[in-house]
Amino acid sequence: MKRKLFGSLFKTRTCVIFSMVAIACFGLASCGDDDDDNGGSSNGSDKAGVLTTTDGTSIYLKQVGSLSFAYDTSGKVTSCSYYTDDYNFTYNPFTITHESNESYGTTKVELSNISLNGKGYITKMKESIYDTWSDGSYESSSGTYSFSYDGSGHLTKVSGSGSWTYYEDGETEKGSVHIEYHLTWSNGNLVKVVYKYNDSGEEETETVTNDYDTSLYPNVTRQYTNNYFAQSIEDLDFLFFLGYLGVAGEYHPVSATYVCTYEDEDTQETDTDSYKYKYTLNSNGSVATSSYSYNNGSYRNTSYSYYPEGSFSSGSKASAKSRSLAPEQTNRKTRHSLGLFKSRRDK
């Protein structure tokens, strides 16, 4: 029952036999990049979740579909919740943890050794996951991320390596992974994402190409929505939404093409899918709803809500636990893996 891949920072819905992983262990520097740790902090950022609107005021991200965010009295993120799944943020040092208990087993996740640059963007991070199942099977996975940015704060590259051990029915399997993401920006917009993955000789390449109409949907707040990466953001999407992985482009994409190619010693498969996007924007420029159509199907919607500036000045802790009644943009199952690794067996 060996699984093909990891769960991931980016997770594919259409190329279902595998998913994407973003792991790395080396800092990546190139001319013009803004990815060093000078002036950074391992204690989190008090700017996470903060968006600047058209009138110059700040708002705090409260909810994206069924993802909700809680903040402490100083305006620092304390948790991200998806229904009953909580991802808890603690500081000194900056760590994100998650634990889920289901009838089939338990998952424990820890994101640690998190380093930020001077703009508050994550540059390095370690992830450890331990899955156990009711039949005695288990999996232990670990890896480290590294992230590079350009001078405008756009994520440009993710690369690295990780390893896993899987035990079932008295047999143990081990493997290692190397991945790379290359993100191409043009005129301030994300135009292409190329992902390459190798898991013990099994290879995958995924390419997402975004299209824009500069007469539509200016991204004043430079915020990521579910309409980036052709629905491939999932398990760590909240790090994009909170701004921990840089800023989005000057416009929201209106369409995308997704191509996924998988190859091992016996098989080569290619899938191609198309997406159409639309949005409604609030008067202050922030996103009210984002919608997508997959392969010319009906549109699915995600709603966004925010705390106004000054919400935390009173000293009361704020949290968003209400749920949007609008259809979600993503059709998620209960999360059993936060980031790098996805269970190697079907549940």
mmCIF file of C-alpha atoms in Angstrom:
data_model
loop_
_atom_site.group_PDB
_atom_site.id
_atom_site.type_symbol
_atom_site.label_atom_id
_atom_site.label_comp_id
_atom_site.label_asym_id
_atom_site.label_seq_id
_atom_site.Cartn_x
_atom_site.Cartn_y
_atom_site.Cartn_z
ATOM 1 C CA MET A 1 0.000 0.000 0.000
ATOM 2 C CA LYS A 2 2.876 2.330 -0.652
ATOM 3 C CA ARG A 3 1.787 5.853 -1.407
ATOM 4 C CA LYS A 4 3.296 7.765 -4.280
ATOM 5 C CA LEU A 5 4.073 11.081 -2.673
ATOM 6 C CA PHE A 6 4.038 13.591 0.089
ATOM 7 C CA GLY A 7 1.370 15.958 1.101
ATOM 8 C CA SER A 8 2.656 19.432 0.640
ATOM 9 C CA LEU A 9 2.873 23.144 0.756
ATOM 10 C CA PHE A 10 1.279 22.906 -2.670
ATOM 11 C CA LYS A 11 -1.154 20.054 -3.218
ATOM 12 C CA THR A 12 -2.556 18.973 -6.575
ATOM 13 C CA ARG A 13 -6.241 18.142 -6.936
ATOM 14 C CA THR A 14 -6.334 17.218 -10.600
ATOM 15 C CA CYS A 15 -3.246 15.042 -10.921
ATOM 16 C CA VAL A 16 -4.579 12.781 -8.198
ATOM 17 C CA ILE A 17 -1.939 10.070 -8.071
ATOM 18 C CA PHE A 18 0.510 12.444 -6.510
ATOM 19 C CA SER A 19 0.781 15.776 -4.758
ATOM 20 C CA MET A 20 3.343 18.533 -4.524
ATOM 21 C CA VAL A 21 6.000 19.024 -1.898
ATOM 22 C CA ALA A 22 7.954 22.144 -1.058
ATOM 23 C CA ILE A 23 10.894 21.272 1.122
ATOM 24 C CA ALA A 24 14.378 22.663 1.372
ATOM 25 C CA CYS A 25 17.424 22.858 3.548
ATOM 26 C CA PHE A 26 19.689 25.464 1.968
ATOM 27 C CA GLY A 27 19.301 29.232 1.872
ATOM 28 C CA LEU A 28 19.056 30.341 -1.745
ATOM 29 C CA ALA A 29 20.652 33.643 -2.705
ATOM 30 C CA SER A 30 20.926 35.312 -6.070
ATOM 31 C CA CYS A 31 21.511 38.794 -7.387
ATOM 32 C CA GLY A 32 18.651 41.085 -6.429
ATOM 33 C CA ASP A 33 17.012 38.564 -4.106
ATOM 34 C CA ASP A 34 15.674 39.540 -0.701
ATOM 35 C CA ASP A 35 16.032 36.188 1.029
ATOM 36 C CA ASP A 36 18.695 36.630 3.672
ATOM 37 C CA ASP A 37 17.979 36.604 7.375
ATOM 38 C CA ASN A 38 19.572 39.955 8.194
ATOM 39 C CA GLY A 39 17.204 41.905 10.395
ATOM 40 C CA GLY A 40 14.895 38.906 10.596
ATOM 41 C CA SER A 41 13.453 37.130 13.602
ATOM 42 C CA SER A 42 12.669 33.608 14.748
ATOM 43 C CA ASN A 43 9.885 35.003 16.913
ATOM 44 C CA GLY A 44 7.224 35.461 14.249
ATOM 45 C CA SER A 45 5.972 38.652 12.645
ATOM 46 C CA ASP A 46 3.477 41.129 14.036
ATOM 47 C CA LYS A 47 2.628 42.023 10.417
ATOM 48 C CA ALA A 48 1.284 38.557 9.555
ATOM 49 C CA GLY A 49 -2.321 38.801 8.409
ATOM 50 C CA VAL A 50 -2.129 42.602 8.049
ATOM 51 C CA LEU A 51 -3.202 44.172 4.725
ATOM 52 C CA THR A 52 -2.918 47.821 3.707
ATOM 53 C CA THR A 53 -6.028 49.151 1.948
ATOM 54 C CA THR A 54 -6.557 51.922 -0.599
ATOM 55 C CA ASP A 55 -6.987 54.581 2.106
ATOM 56 C CA GLY A 56 -3.773 53.512 3.862
ATOM 57 C CA THR A 57 -5.448 51.844 6.844
ATOM 58 C CA SER A 58 -4.581 48.348 8.026
ATOM 59 C CA ILE A 59 -6.989 45.427 8.265
ATOM 60 C CA TYR A 60 -6.421 41.947 9.663
ATOM 61 C CA LEU A 61 -7.359 38.792 7.779
ATOM 62 C CA LYS A 62 -10.184 37.114 9.671
ATOM 63 C CA GLN A 63 -11.480 34.356 7.427
ATOM 64 C CA VAL A 64 -10.893 32.713 4.036
ATOM 65 C CA GLY A 65 -13.760 30.338 3.315
ATOM 66 C CA SER A 66 -13.671 27.892 6.223
ATOM 67 C CA LEU A 67 -10.192 28.922 7.307
ATOM 68 C CA SER A 68 -10.289 31.293 10.280
ATOM 69 C CA PHE A 69 -7.538 33.185 12.077
ATOM 70 C CA ALA A 70 -7.146 34.201 15.731
ATOM 71 C CA TYR A 71 -4.868 36.929 17.129
ATOM 72 C CA ASP A 72 -3.555 37.851 20.559
ATOM 73 C CA THR A 73 -3.891 41.261 22.200
ATOM 74 C CA SER A 74 -0.880 42.606 20.301
ATOM 75 C CA GLY A 75 -2.278 41.531 16.933
ATOM 76 C CA LYS A 76 -0.044 38.481 16.522
ATOM 77 C CA VAL A 77 -1.510 35.308 15.010
ATOM 78 C CA THR A 78 -2.215 32.590 17.568
ATOM 79 C CA SER A 79 -4.005 30.003 15.438
ATOM 80 C CA CYS A 80 -5.392 29.061 12.065
ATOM 81 C CA SER A 81 -8.440 26.803 12.163
ATOM 82 C CA TYR A 82 -10.240 24.690 9.601
ATOM 83 C CA TYR A 83 -13.393 23.420 11.302
ATOM 84 C CA THR A 84 -12.003 21.301 14.176
ATOM 85 C CA ASP A 85 -8.414 21.303 12.876
ATOM 86 C CA ASP A 86 -6.288 23.911 14.647
ATOM 87 C CA TYR A 87 -2.769 25.004 13.746
ATOM 88 C CA ASN A 88 -1.346 26.715 16.812
ATOM 89 C CA PHE A 89 1.274 29.467 16.647
ATOM 90 C CA THR A 90 3.649 29.879 19.591
ATOM 91 C CA TYR A 91 6.625 32.198 19.952
ATOM 92 C CA ASN A 92 10.054 32.286 21.600
ATOM 93 C CA PRO A 93 10.836 30.357 19.441
ATOM 94 C CA PHE A 94 8.361 30.639 16.563
ATOM 95 C CA THR A 95 6.694 27.219 16.117
ATOM 96 C CA ILE A 96 3.497 25.984 14.449
ATOM 97 C CA THR A 97 1.960 22.714 15.664
ATOM 98 C CA HIS A 98 -1.003 20.593 14.689
ATOM 99 C CA GLU A 99 -2.480 17.373 16.053
ATOM 100 C CA SER A 100 -5.488 15.483 14.722
ATOM 101 C CA ASN A 101 -7.149 12.403 16.154
ATOM 102 C CA GLU A 102 -9.439 10.416 13.909
ATOM 103 C CA SER A 103 -10.976 6.938 14.096
ATOM 104 C CA TYR A 104 -8.291 5.626 11.740
ATOM 105 C CA GLY A 105 -5.324 7.148 13.595
ATOM 106 C CA THR A 106 -3.406 10.198 14.739
ATOM 107 C CA THR A 107 -1.231 12.817 13.041
ATOM 108 C CA LYS A 108 1.226 15.117 14.790
ATOM 109 C CA VAL A 109 2.935 17.934 12.918
ATOM 110 C CA GLU A 110 5.510 20.491 13.952
ATOM 111 C CA LEU A 111 6.952 23.369 11.966
ATOM 112 C CA SER A 112 10.069 24.589 13.732
ATOM 113 C CA ASN A 113 13.436 26.305 13.210
ATOM 114 C CA ILE A 114 11.512 29.036 11.398
ATOM 115 C CA SER A 115 13.672 31.934 10.209
ATOM 116 C CA LEU A 116 12.354 35.213 8.806
ATOM 117 C CA ASN A 117 13.999 37.928 6.754
ATOM 118 C CA GLY A 118 13.729 41.629 7.525
ATOM 119 C CA LYS A 119 10.326 41.869 5.814
ATOM 120 C CA GLY A 120 8.854 39.075 7.908
ATOM 121 C CA TYR A 121 8.922 36.426 5.161
ATOM 122 C CA ILE A 122 9.875 32.850 6.025
ATOM 123 C CA THR A 123 13.279 31.892 4.601
ATOM 124 C CA LYS A 124 13.874 28.556 6.330
ATOM 125 C CA MET A 125 11.689 26.075 8.141
ATOM 126 C CA LYS A 126 11.783 22.471 9.311
ATOM 127 C CA GLU A 127 8.781 20.164 9.310
ATOM 128 C CA SER A 128 8.315 16.880 11.178
ATOM 129 C CA ILE A 129 5.255 14.646 10.865
ATOM 130 C CA TYR A 130 4.382 11.417 12.643
ATOM 131 C CA ASP A 131 1.342 9.404 11.505
ATOM 132 C CA THR A 132 0.007 6.357 13.329
ATOM 133 C CA TRP A 133 -2.940 4.176 12.299
ATOM 134 C CA SER A 134 -5.248 1.948 14.297
ATOM 135 C CA ASP A 135 -3.829 -1.208 12.678
ATOM 136 C CA GLY A 136 -0.317 -0.465 13.990
ATOM 137 C CA SER A 137 1.069 1.105 10.813
ATOM 138 C CA TYR A 138 3.009 4.340 11.120
ATOM 139 C CA GLU A 139 5.004 6.850 9.148
ATOM 140 C CA SER A 140 7.711 9.259 10.227
ATOM 141 C CA SER A 141 8.622 12.099 7.848
ATOM 142 C CA SER A 142 10.913 15.093 8.055
ATOM 143 C CA GLY A 143 12.350 17.743 5.797
ATOM 144 C CA THR A 144 13.422 21.359 5.681
ATOM 145 C CA TYR A 145 12.226 24.239 3.537
ATOM 146 C CA SER A 146 14.088 27.187 2.089
ATOM 147 C CA PHE A 147 12.445 30.122 0.322
ATOM 148 C CA SER A 148 13.873 32.854 -1.938
ATOM 149 C CA TYR A 149 12.307 36.211 -2.813
ATOM 150 C CA ASP A 150 12.962 39.013 -5.261
ATOM 151 C CA GLY A 151 13.407 42.656 -4.276
ATOM 152 C CA SER A 152 9.637 43.239 -4.509
ATOM 153 C CA GLY A 153 8.859 40.533 -1.961
ATOM 154 C CA HIS A 154 7.677 37.901 -4.466
ATOM 155 C CA LEU A 155 8.451 34.255 -3.760
ATOM 156 C CA THR A 156 10.767 33.071 -6.580
ATOM 157 C CA LYS A 157 12.118 29.683 -5.575
ATOM 158 C CA VAL A 158 11.651 26.802 -3.185
ATOM 159 C CA SER A 159 14.040 23.857 -3.171
ATOM 160 C CA GLY A 160 15.287 21.125 -0.911
ATOM 161 C CA SER A 161 15.132 17.565 0.318
ATOM 162 C CA GLY A 162 13.482 15.339 2.886
ATOM 163 C CA SER A 163 13.038 11.696 3.906
ATOM 164 C CA TRP A 164 10.321 9.312 5.103
ATOM 165 C CA THR A 165 9.957 5.927 6.798
ATOM 166 C CA TYR A 166 6.762 3.900 6.397
ATOM 167 C CA TYR A 167 5.852 0.742 8.333
ATOM 168 C CA GLU A 168 2.924 -1.585 7.542
ATOM 169 C CA ASP A 169 2.266 -5.321 7.988
ATOM 170 C CA GLY A 170 5.738 -5.989 9.314
ATOM 171 C CA GLU A 171 7.483 -4.305 6.397
ATOM 172 C CA THR A 172 9.403 -1.029 6.453
ATOM 173 C CA GLU A 173 10.001 1.240 3.470
ATOM 174 C CA LYS A 174 12.237 4.289 3.308
ATOM 175 C CA GLY A 175 12.656 6.982 0.721
ATOM 176 C CA SER A 176 14.011 10.424 -0.004
ATOM 177 C CA VAL A 177 12.760 13.351 -2.025
ATOM 178 C CA HIS A 178 14.229 16.316 -3.874
ATOM 179 C CA ILE A 179 12.062 19.135 -5.197
ATOM 180 C CA GLU A 180 12.275 22.534 -6.811
ATOM 181 C CA TYR A 181 9.726 25.250 -7.498
ATOM 182 C CA HIS A 182 10.534 28.109 -9.862
ATOM 183 C CA LEU A 183 8.103 31.042 -9.828
ATOM 184 C CA THR A 184 8.307 33.523 -12.715
ATOM 185 C CA TRP A 185 7.064 37.098 -12.301
ATOM 186 C CA SER A 186 6.501 39.596 -15.110
ATOM 187 C CA ASN A 187 5.244 43.180 -14.792
ATOM 188 C CA GLY A 188 4.576 42.534 -11.135
ATOM 189 C CA ASN A 189 2.420 39.444 -11.702
ATOM 190 C CA LEU A 190 2.994 35.713 -11.197
ATOM 191 C CA VAL A 191 2.903 34.269 -14.725
ATOM 192 C CA LYS A 192 4.306 30.760 -14.268
ATOM 193 C CA VAL A 193 5.075 28.154 -11.620
ATOM 194 C CA VAL A 194 7.198 25.138 -12.563
ATOM 195 C CA TYR A 195 7.520 22.322 -10.067
ATOM 196 C CA LYS A 196 9.911 19.370 -10.338
ATOM 197 C CA TYR A 197 9.830 16.455 -7.960
ATOM 198 C CA ASN A 198 11.793 13.228 -7.544
ATOM 199 C CA ASP A 199 10.808 10.596 -4.991
ATOM 200 C CA SER A 200 13.286 7.720 -5.109
ATOM 201 C CA GLY A 201 13.374 7.783 -8.924
ATOM 202 C CA GLU A 202 9.724 8.597 -9.576
ATOM 203 C CA GLU A 203 9.554 11.988 -11.267
ATOM 204 C CA GLU A 204 6.863 14.606 -11.686
ATOM 205 C CA THR A 205 6.727 17.979 -13.399
ATOM 206 C CA GLU A 206 3.855 20.405 -12.969
ATOM 207 C CA THR A 207 3.442 23.733 -14.721
ATOM 208 C CA VAL A 208 0.867 26.411 -13.965
ATOM 209 C CA THR A 209 0.567 29.377 -16.355
ATOM 210 C CA ASN A 210 -1.531 32.354 -15.217
ATOM 211 C CA ASP A 211 -3.206 34.928 -17.475
ATOM 212 C CA TYR A 212 -4.192 38.504 -16.557
ATOM 213 C CA ASP A 213 -6.410 41.313 -17.764
ATOM 214 C CA THR A 214 -5.031 44.589 -16.422
ATOM 215 C CA SER A 215 -8.411 46.241 -16.924
ATOM 216 C CA LEU A 216 -9.818 43.932 -14.253
ATOM 217 C CA TYR A 217 -9.183 43.049 -10.625
ATOM 218 C CA PRO A 218 -6.287 45.164 -9.334
ATOM 219 C CA ASN A 219 -4.701 43.573 -6.279
ATOM 220 C CA VAL A 220 -4.326 46.693 -4.148
ATOM 221 C CA THR A 221 -3.694 44.721 -0.956
ATOM 222 C CA ARG A 222 -1.209 42.339 -2.651
ATOM 223 C CA GLN A 223 -2.987 39.394 -1.052
ATOM 224 C CA TYR A 224 -2.963 35.764 -2.159
ATOM 225 C CA THR A 225 -6.307 34.098 -2.823
ATOM 226 C CA ASN A 226 -7.355 30.544 -3.613
ATOM 227 C CA ASN A 227 -7.047 31.443 -7.305
ATOM 228 C CA TYR A 228 -3.272 31.149 -7.348
ATOM 229 C CA PHE A 229 -1.361 28.036 -8.466
ATOM 230 C CA ALA A 230 -4.461 26.577 -10.196
ATOM 231 C CA GLN A 231 -5.919 25.271 -6.943
ATOM 232 C CA SER A 232 -2.618 23.672 -5.941
ATOM 233 C CA ILE A 233 -2.218 25.505 -2.637
ATOM 234 C CA GLU A 234 -3.699 23.540 0.204
ATOM 235 C CA ASP A 235 -1.993 22.294 3.306
ATOM 236 C CA LEU A 236 0.081 25.399 4.014
ATOM 237 C CA ASP A 237 -2.133 27.872 2.204
ATOM 238 C CA PHE A 238 -2.542 29.926 5.367
ATOM 239 C CA LEU A 239 1.128 30.930 5.221
ATOM 240 C CA PHE A 240 0.432 32.560 1.843
ATOM 241 C CA PHE A 241 -2.781 34.176 3.066
ATOM 242 C CA LEU A 242 -0.997 35.598 6.137
ATOM 243 C CA GLY A 243 1.839 37.010 4.046
ATOM 244 C CA TYR A 244 4.520 34.759 5.526
ATOM 245 C CA LEU A 245 5.535 33.704 1.998
ATOM 246 C CA GLY A 246 5.786 37.158 0.452
ATOM 247 C CA VAL A 247 3.295 39.303 -1.415
ATOM 248 C CA ALA A 248 1.098 38.473 -4.391
ATOM 249 C CA GLY A 249 1.029 40.339 -7.701
ATOM 250 C CA GLU A 250 -0.364 43.678 -8.829
ATOM 251 C CA TYR A 251 -3.431 42.024 -10.403
ATOM 252 C CA HIS A 252 -5.466 38.928 -9.672
ATOM 253 C CA PRO A 253 -5.236 36.236 -12.389
ATOM 254 C CA VAL A 254 -8.284 35.702 -14.621
ATOM 255 C CA SER A 255 -7.393 32.237 -15.941
ATOM 256 C CA ALA A 256 -4.774 29.504 -15.693
ATOM 257 C CA THR A 257 -3.589 26.379 -17.475
ATOM 258 C CA TYR A 258 -2.288 23.436 -15.479
ATOM 259 C CA VAL A 259 -0.133 20.637 -16.956
ATOM 260 C CA CYS A 260 0.990 17.665 -14.870
ATOM 261 C CA THR A 261 3.428 15.027 -16.134
ATOM 262 C CA TYR A 262 4.325 11.939 -14.114
ATOM 263 C CA GLU A 263 7.012 9.434 -15.032
ATOM 264 C CA ASP A 264 8.571 6.317 -13.495
ATOM 265 C CA GLU A 265 10.263 3.286 -15.030
ATOM 266 C CA ASP A 266 6.935 1.891 -16.270
ATOM 267 C CA THR A 267 4.591 4.845 -16.753
ATOM 268 C CA GLN A 268 4.342 8.297 -18.272
ATOM 269 C CA GLU A 269 1.135 10.272 -17.862
ATOM 270 C CA THR A 270 0.153 13.862 -18.675
ATOM 271 C CA ASP A 271 -2.953 15.758 -17.568
ATOM 272 C CA THR A 272 -3.991 19.223 -18.716
ATOM 273 C CA ASP A 273 -6.674 21.337 -17.040
ATOM 274 C CA SER A 274 -7.990 24.868 -17.365
ATOM 275 C CA TYR A 275 -9.293 27.374 -14.824
ATOM 276 C CA LYS A 276 -11.272 30.602 -15.108
ATOM 277 C CA TYR A 277 -11.302 33.105 -12.245
ATOM 278 C CA LYS A 278 -13.372 36.060 -11.115
ATOM 279 C CA TYR A 279 -13.601 38.236 -8.013
ATOM 280 C CA THR A 280 -15.602 40.804 -6.136
ATOM 281 C CA LEU A 281 -13.612 43.513 -4.357
ATOM 282 C CA ASN A 282 -14.497 45.614 -1.354
ATOM 283 C CA SER A 283 -14.434 49.414 -1.616
ATOM 284 C CA ASN A 284 -11.061 49.469 0.193
ATOM 285 C CA GLY A 285 -9.515 47.157 -2.437
ATOM 286 C CA SER A 286 -9.491 43.949 -0.386
ATOM 287 C CA VAL A 287 -10.986 40.754 -1.783
ATOM 288 C CA ALA A 288 -14.598 40.027 -0.835
ATOM 289 C CA THR A 289 -14.995 36.816 -2.864
ATOM 290 C CA SER A 290 -12.912 34.779 -5.286
ATOM 291 C CA SER A 291 -14.429 32.236 -7.662
ATOM 292 C CA TYR A 292 -13.116 29.610 -10.014
ATOM 293 C CA SER A 293 -14.419 27.424 -12.811
ATOM 294 C CA TYR A 294 -12.594 24.139 -13.439
ATOM 295 C CA ASN A 295 -12.585 22.859 -17.038
ATOM 296 C CA ASN A 296 -15.547 25.114 -17.916
ATOM 297 C CA GLY A 297 -17.656 23.852 -15.039
ATOM 298 C CA SER A 298 -19.785 25.959 -12.716
ATOM 299 C CA TYR A 299 -18.108 28.560 -10.519
ATOM 300 C CA ARG A 300 -17.303 27.847 -6.875
ATOM 301 C CA ASN A 301 -16.929 30.726 -4.432
ATOM 302 C CA THR A 302 -14.777 31.591 -1.439
ATOM 303 C CA SER A 303 -15.626 34.521 0.819
ATOM 304 C CA TYR A 304 -13.119 36.662 2.757
ATOM 305 C CA SER A 305 -13.617 38.725 5.902
ATOM 306 C CA TYR A 306 -11.404 41.044 7.958
ATOM 307 C CA TYR A 307 -10.945 42.696 11.329
ATOM 308 C CA PRO A 308 -10.764 46.500 11.108
ATOM 309 C CA GLU A 309 -7.758 48.500 12.212
ATOM 310 C CA GLY A 310 -7.606 48.868 15.985
ATOM 311 C CA SER A 311 -9.402 45.589 16.711
ATOM 312 C CA PHE A 312 -6.736 44.535 19.217
ATOM 313 C CA SER A 313 -6.003 47.835 20.912
ATOM 314 C CA SER A 314 -8.580 47.151 23.613
ATOM 315 C CA GLY A 315 -6.558 44.223 24.904
ATOM 316 C CA SER A 316 -9.162 41.597 24.094
ATOM 317 C CA LYS A 317 -8.158 38.481 22.212
ATOM 318 C CA ALA A 318 -9.895 38.135 18.847
ATOM 319 C CA SER A 319 -10.769 34.960 17.024
ATOM 320 C CA ALA A 320 -12.876 34.038 14.026
ATOM 321 C CA LYS A 321 -14.812 30.843 14.563
ATOM 322 C CA SER A 322 -17.868 31.549 12.425
ATOM 323 C CA ARG A 323 -18.117 29.678 9.123
ATOM 324 C CA SER A 324 -19.018 30.989 5.716
ATOM 325 C CA LEU A 325 -22.202 29.562 4.262
ATOM 326 C CA ALA A 326 -21.025 30.249 0.721
ATOM 327 C CA PRO A 327 -19.656 27.276 -1.264
ATOM 328 C CA GLU A 328 -15.939 26.939 -0.700
ATOM 329 C CA GLN A 329 -13.484 27.247 -3.503
ATOM 330 C CA THR A 330 -11.668 24.114 -2.435
ATOM 331 C CA ASN A 331 -13.349 20.776 -1.856
ATOM 332 C CA ARG A 332 -11.138 19.625 1.002
ATOM 333 C CA LYS A 333 -11.267 16.483 2.999
ATOM 334 C CA THR A 334 -10.291 16.632 6.643
ATOM 335 C CA ARG A 335 -6.618 17.494 6.756
ATOM 336 C CA HIS A 336 -4.357 14.783 8.031
ATOM 337 C CA SER A 337 -1.069 16.398 7.019
ATOM 338 C CA LEU A 338 -0.035 19.995 7.387
ATOM 339 C CA GLY A 339 2.676 20.468 4.864
ATOM 340 C CA LEU A 340 5.499 18.457 3.421
ATOM 341 C CA PHE A 341 4.243 14.938 3.665
ATOM 342 C CA LYS A 342 1.024 13.168 2.814
ATOM 343 C CA SER A 343 0.106 9.743 4.152
ATOM 344 C CA ARG A 344 1.560 6.924 2.094
ATOM 345 C CA ARG A 345 -1.565 4.852 2.381
ATOM 346 C CA ASP A 346 -5.152 5.436 1.390
ATOM 347 C CA LYS A 347 -7.566 5.746 4.243
#
